mmCIF file of C-alpha atoms and ligand atoms in Angstrom:
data_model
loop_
_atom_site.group_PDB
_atom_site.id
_atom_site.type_symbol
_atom_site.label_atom_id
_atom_site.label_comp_id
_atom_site.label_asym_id
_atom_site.label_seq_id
_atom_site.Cartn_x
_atom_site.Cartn_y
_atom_site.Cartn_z
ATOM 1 C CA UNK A 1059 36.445 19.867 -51.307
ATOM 2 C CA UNK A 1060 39.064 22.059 -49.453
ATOM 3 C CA UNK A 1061 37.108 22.300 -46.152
ATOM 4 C CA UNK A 1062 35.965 18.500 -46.449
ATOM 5 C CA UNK A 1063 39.708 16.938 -46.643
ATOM 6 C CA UNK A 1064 40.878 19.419 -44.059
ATOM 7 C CA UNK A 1065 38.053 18.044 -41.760
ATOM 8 C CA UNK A 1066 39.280 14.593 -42.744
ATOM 9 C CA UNK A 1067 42.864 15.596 -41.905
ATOM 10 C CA UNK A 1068 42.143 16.832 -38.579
ATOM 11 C CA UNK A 1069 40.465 14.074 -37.614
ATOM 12 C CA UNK A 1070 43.244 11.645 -38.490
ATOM 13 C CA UNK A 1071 46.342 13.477 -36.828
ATOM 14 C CA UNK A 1072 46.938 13.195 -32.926
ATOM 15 C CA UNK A 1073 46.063 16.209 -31.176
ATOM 16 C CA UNK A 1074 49.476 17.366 -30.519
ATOM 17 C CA UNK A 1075 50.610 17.698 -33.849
ATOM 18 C CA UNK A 1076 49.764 20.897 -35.846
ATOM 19 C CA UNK A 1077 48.499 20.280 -39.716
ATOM 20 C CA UNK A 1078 50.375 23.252 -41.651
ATOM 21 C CA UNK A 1079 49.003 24.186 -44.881
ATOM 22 C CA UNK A 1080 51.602 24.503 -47.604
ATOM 23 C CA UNK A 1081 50.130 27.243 -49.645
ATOM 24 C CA UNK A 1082 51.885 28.277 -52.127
ATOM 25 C CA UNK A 1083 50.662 29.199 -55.686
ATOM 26 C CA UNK A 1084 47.282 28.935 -53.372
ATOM 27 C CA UNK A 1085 44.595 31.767 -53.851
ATOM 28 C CA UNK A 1086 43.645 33.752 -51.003
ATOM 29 C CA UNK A 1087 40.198 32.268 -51.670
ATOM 30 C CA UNK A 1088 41.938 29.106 -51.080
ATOM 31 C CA UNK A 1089 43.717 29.500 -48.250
ATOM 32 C CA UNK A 1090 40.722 31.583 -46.531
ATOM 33 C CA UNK A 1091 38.240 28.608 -47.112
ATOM 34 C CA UNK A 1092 41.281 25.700 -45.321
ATOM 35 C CA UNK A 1093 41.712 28.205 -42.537
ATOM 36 C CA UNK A 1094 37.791 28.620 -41.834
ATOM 37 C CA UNK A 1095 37.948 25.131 -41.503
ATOM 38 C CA UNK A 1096 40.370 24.625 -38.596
ATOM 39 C CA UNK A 1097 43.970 25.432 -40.478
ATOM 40 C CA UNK A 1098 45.369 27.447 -37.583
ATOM 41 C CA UNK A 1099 48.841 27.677 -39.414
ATOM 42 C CA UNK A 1100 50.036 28.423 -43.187
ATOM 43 C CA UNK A 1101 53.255 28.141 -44.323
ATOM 44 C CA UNK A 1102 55.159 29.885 -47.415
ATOM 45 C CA UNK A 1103 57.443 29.302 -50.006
ATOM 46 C CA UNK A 1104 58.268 32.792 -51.137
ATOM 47 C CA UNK A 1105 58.506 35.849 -48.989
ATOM 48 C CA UNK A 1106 57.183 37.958 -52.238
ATOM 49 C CA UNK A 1107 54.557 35.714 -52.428
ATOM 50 C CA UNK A 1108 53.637 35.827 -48.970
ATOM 51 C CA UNK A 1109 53.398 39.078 -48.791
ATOM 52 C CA UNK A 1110 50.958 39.349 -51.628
ATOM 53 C CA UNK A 1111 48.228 37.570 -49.351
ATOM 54 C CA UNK A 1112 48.941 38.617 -46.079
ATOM 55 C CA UNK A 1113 47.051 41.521 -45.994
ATOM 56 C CA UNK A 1114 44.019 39.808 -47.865
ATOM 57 C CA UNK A 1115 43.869 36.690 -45.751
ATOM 58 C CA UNK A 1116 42.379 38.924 -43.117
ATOM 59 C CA UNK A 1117 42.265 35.524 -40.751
ATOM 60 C CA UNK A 1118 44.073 35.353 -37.022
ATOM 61 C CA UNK A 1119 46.513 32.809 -38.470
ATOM 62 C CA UNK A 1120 50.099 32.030 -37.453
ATOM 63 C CA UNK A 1121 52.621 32.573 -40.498
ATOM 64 C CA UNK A 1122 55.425 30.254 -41.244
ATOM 65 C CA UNK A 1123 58.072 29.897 -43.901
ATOM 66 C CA UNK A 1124 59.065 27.007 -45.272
ATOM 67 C CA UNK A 1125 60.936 28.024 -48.586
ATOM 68 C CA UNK A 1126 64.867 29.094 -48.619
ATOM 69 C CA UNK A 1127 65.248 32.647 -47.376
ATOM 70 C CA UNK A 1128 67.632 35.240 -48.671
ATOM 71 C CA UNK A 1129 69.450 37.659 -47.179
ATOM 72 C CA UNK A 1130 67.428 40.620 -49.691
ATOM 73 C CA UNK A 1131 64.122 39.083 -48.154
ATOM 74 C CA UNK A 1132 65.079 39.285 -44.679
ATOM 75 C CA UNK A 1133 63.141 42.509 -43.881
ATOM 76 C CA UNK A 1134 60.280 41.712 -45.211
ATOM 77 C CA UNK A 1135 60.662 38.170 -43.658
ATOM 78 C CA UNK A 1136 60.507 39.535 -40.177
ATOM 79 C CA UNK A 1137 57.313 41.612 -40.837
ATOM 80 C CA UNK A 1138 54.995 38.983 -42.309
ATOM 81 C CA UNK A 1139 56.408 35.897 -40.409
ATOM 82 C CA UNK A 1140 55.565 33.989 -36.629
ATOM 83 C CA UNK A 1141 58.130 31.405 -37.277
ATOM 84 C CA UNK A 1142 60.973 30.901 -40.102
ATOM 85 C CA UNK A 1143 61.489 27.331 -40.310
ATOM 86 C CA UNK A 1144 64.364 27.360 -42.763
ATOM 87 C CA UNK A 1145 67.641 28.732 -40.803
ATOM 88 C CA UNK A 1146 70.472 27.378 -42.308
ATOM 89 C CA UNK A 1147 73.526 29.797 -41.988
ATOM 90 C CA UNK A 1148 75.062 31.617 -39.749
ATOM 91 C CA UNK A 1149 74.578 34.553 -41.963
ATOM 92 C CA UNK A 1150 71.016 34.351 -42.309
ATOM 93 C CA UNK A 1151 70.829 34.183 -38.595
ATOM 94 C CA UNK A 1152 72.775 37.145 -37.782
ATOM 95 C CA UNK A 1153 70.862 39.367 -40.253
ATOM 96 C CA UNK A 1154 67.188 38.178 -39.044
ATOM 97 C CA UNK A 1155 68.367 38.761 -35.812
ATOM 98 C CA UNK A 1156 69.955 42.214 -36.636
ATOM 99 C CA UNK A 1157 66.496 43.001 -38.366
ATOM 100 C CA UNK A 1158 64.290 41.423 -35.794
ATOM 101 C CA UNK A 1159 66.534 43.420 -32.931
ATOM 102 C CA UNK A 1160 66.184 46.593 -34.987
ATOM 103 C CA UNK A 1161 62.369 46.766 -34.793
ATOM 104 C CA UNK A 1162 62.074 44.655 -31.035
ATOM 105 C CA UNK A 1163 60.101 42.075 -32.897
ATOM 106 C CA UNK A 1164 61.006 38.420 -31.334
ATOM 107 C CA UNK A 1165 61.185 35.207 -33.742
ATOM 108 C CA UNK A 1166 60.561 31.816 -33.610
ATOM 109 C CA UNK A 1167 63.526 30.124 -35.644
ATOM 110 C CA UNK A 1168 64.059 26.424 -36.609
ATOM 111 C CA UNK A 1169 67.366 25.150 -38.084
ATOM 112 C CA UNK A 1170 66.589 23.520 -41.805
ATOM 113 C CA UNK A 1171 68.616 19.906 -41.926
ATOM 114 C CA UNK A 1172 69.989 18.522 -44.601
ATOM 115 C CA UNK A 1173 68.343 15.318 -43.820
ATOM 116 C CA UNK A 1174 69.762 13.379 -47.485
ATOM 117 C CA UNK A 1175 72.346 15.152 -47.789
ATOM 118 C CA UNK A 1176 71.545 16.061 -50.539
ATOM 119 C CA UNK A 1177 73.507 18.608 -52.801
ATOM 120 C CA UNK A 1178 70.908 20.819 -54.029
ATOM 121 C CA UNK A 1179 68.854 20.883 -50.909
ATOM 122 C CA UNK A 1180 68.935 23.895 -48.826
ATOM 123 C CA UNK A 1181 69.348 22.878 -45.075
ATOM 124 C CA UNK A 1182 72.795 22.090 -42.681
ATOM 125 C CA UNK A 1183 74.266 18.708 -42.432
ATOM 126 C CA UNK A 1184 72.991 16.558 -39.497
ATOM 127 C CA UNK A 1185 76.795 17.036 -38.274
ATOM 128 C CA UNK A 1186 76.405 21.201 -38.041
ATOM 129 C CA UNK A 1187 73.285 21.456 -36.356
ATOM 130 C CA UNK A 1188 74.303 21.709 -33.173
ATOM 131 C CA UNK A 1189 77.202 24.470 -33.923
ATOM 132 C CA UNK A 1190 74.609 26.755 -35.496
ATOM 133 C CA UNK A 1191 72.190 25.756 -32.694
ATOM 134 C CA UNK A 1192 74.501 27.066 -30.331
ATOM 135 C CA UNK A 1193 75.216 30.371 -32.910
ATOM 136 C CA UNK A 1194 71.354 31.127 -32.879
ATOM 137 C CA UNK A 1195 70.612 30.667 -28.941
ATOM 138 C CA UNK A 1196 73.484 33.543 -28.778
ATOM 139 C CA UNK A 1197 72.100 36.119 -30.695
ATOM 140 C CA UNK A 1198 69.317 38.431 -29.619
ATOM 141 C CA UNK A 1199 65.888 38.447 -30.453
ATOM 142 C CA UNK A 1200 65.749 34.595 -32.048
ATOM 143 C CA UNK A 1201 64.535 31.858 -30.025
ATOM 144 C CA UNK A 1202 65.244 28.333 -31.840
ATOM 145 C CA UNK A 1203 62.323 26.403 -31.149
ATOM 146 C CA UNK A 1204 62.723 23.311 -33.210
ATOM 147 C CA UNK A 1205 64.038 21.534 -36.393
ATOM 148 C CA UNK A 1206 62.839 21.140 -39.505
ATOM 149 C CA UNK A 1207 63.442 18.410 -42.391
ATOM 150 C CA UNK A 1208 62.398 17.708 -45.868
ATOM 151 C CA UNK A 1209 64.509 14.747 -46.968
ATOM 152 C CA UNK A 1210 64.836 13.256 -50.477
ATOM 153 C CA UNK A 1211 61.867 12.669 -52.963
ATOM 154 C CA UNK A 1212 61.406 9.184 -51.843
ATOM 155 C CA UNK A 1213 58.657 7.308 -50.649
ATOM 156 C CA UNK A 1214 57.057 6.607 -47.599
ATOM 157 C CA UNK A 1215 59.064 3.853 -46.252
ATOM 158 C CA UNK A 1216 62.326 5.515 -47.463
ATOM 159 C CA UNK A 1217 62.297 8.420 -45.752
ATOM 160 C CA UNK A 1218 61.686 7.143 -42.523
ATOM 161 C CA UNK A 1219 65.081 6.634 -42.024
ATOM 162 C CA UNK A 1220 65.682 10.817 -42.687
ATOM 163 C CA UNK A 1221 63.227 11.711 -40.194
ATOM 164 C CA UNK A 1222 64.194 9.030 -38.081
ATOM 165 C CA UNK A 1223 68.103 11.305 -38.125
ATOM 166 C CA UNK A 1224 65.946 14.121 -37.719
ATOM 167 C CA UNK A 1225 64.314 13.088 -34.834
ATOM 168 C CA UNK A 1226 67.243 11.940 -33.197
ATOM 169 C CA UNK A 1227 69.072 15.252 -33.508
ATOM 170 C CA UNK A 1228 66.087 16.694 -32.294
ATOM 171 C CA UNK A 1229 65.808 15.075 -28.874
ATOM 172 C CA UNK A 1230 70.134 15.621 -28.276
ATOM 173 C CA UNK A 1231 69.168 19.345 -28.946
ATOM 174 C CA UNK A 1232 66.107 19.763 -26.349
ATOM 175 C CA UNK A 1233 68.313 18.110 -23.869
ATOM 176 C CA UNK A 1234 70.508 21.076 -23.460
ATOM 177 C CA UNK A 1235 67.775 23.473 -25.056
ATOM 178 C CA UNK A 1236 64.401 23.230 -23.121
ATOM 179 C CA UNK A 1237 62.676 25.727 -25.421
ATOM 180 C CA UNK A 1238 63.057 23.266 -28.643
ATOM 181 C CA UNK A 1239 59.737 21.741 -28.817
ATOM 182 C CA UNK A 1240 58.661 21.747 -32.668
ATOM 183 C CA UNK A 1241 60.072 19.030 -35.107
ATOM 184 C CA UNK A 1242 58.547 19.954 -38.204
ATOM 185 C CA UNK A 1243 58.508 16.914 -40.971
ATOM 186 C CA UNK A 1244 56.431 15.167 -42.967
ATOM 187 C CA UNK A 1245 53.934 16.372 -46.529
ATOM 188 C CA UNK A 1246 51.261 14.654 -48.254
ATOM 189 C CA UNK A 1247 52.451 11.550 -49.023
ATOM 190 C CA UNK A 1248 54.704 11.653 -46.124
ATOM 191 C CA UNK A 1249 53.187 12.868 -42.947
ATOM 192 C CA UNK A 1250 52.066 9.443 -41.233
ATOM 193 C CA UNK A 1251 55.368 8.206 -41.350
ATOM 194 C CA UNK A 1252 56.856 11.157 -39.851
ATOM 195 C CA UNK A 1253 54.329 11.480 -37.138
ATOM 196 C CA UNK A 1254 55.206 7.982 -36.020
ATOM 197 C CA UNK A 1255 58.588 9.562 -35.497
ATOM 198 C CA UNK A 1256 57.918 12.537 -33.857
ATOM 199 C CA UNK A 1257 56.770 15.361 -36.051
ATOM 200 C CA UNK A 1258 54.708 17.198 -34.130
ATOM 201 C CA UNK A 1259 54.243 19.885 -37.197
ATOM 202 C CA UNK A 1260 53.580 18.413 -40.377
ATOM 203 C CA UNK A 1261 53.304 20.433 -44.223
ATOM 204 C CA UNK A 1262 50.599 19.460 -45.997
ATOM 205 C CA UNK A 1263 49.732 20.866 -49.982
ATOM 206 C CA UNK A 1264 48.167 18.137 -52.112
ATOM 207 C CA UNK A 1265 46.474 16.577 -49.412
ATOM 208 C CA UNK A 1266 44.428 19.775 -48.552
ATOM 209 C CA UNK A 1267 44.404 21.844 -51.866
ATOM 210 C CA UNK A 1268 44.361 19.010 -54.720
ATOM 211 C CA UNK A 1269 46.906 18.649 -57.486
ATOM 212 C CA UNK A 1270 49.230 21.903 -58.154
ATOM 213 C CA UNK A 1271 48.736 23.569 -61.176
ATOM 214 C CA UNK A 1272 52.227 24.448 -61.413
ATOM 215 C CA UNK A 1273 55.055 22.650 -60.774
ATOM 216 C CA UNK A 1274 57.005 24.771 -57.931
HETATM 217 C C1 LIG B 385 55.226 22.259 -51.087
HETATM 218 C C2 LIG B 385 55.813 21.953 -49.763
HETATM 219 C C3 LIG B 385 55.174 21.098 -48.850
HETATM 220 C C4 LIG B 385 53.867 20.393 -49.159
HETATM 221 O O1 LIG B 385 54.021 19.485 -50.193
HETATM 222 P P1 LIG B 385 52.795 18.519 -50.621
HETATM 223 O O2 LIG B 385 53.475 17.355 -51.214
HETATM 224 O O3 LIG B 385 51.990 19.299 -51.601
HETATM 225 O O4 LIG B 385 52.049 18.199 -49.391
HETATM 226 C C5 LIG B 385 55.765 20.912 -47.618
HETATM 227 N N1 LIG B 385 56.926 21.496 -47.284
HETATM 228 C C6 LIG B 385 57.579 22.300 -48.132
HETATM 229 C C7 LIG B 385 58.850 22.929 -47.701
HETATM 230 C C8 LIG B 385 57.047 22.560 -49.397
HETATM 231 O O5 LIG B 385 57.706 23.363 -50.234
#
């Protein structure tokens, strides 16, 4: 099942968008059998969690987060993690780049918007992104490569107006940033509607690993 909807997947997305598996409250078994069918990149909720499979994957994957990090976490963040997608503070930024600096590891950030504006989302307002873009390309050892959105729990149609803010942002940042290149948007129910506007990285769960068991 998992390696036959992957396959599906991968032949449905345009070739310059990456399929991200969302894996969390996955198995390693899980994971192993998405990855050894063309998932090239995973993406966490949960640093703990994380760090519970990384060493059991035993697969040349890249490692992304996608869930809200905390400063406690931010060590073992930068040892697990390619790519935290979920920068949303100054404060985080300084201490991954204090940590990253401290052990000469370099990492690939992007800035979490606050696409809905939404109250309990984690994520800046569209308005601050550029201010803590500028915050990030100042400090040592982080290289903001992109943005990355969730938007509300809405349908299809509905949220294309979030990504669509998303994008937008996106392409006033790589105009004075060349290095931005990912814009990361877009699950299960979601994804074809982001990719027509832009997302070149898109988070699937459902679509690859069936129905969570828990709700998370
Ligand atoms: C769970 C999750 C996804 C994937 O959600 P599905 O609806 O299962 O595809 C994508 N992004 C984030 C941040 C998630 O937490």
């Amino acid at each position: 099942m998992i390696e036959k909807r992957v396959k599906d997947i991968l032949k449905k997305v345009p070739p310059n968008v990456t399929v991200l598996a969302a894996t969390k409250t996955r198995s390693v078994d899980e994971i192993r059998r998405a990855v050894d069918a063309g998932i090239k990149v995973i993406g966490e909720n949960y640093v703990q969690e994380a760090y519970e499979k990384y060493n059991n994957l035993q697969r040349d994957v890249e490692w992304h987060l996608i869930g809200h990090l905390q400063k406690n976490k931010v060590k073992k963040a930068c040892e697990i993690f390619d790519v935290i997608e979920t920068v949303d503070s100054v404060k985080i930024a300084d201490a991954l780049s204090r940590r990253c600096a401290n052990t000469d590891k370099n990492m690939d950030v992007l800035i979490e918007v606050n696409s809905g504006r939404e109250e309990q989302k984690a994520g800046v307002l569209p308005e601050h992104v550029h201010e803590l873009a500028e915050h990030i390309h100042g400090l040592e050892n982080l290289h903001l490569v992109g943005l990355m959105t969730m938007g509300p729990a809405v349908g299809p149609e509905e949220i294309r107006q979030y990504f669509r803010l998303t994008a937008e942002l996106y392409e006033t940042l790589r105009k004075e940033y060349p290095e931005i290149r990912y814009l990361s948007m877009g699950m299960s129910d979601t994804w074809q509607v982001a990719v027509e506007e832009g997302a070149n990285i898109i988070r699937l769960g459902t679509a690859i690993f069936g129905a969570r068991k828990s709700k998370k």
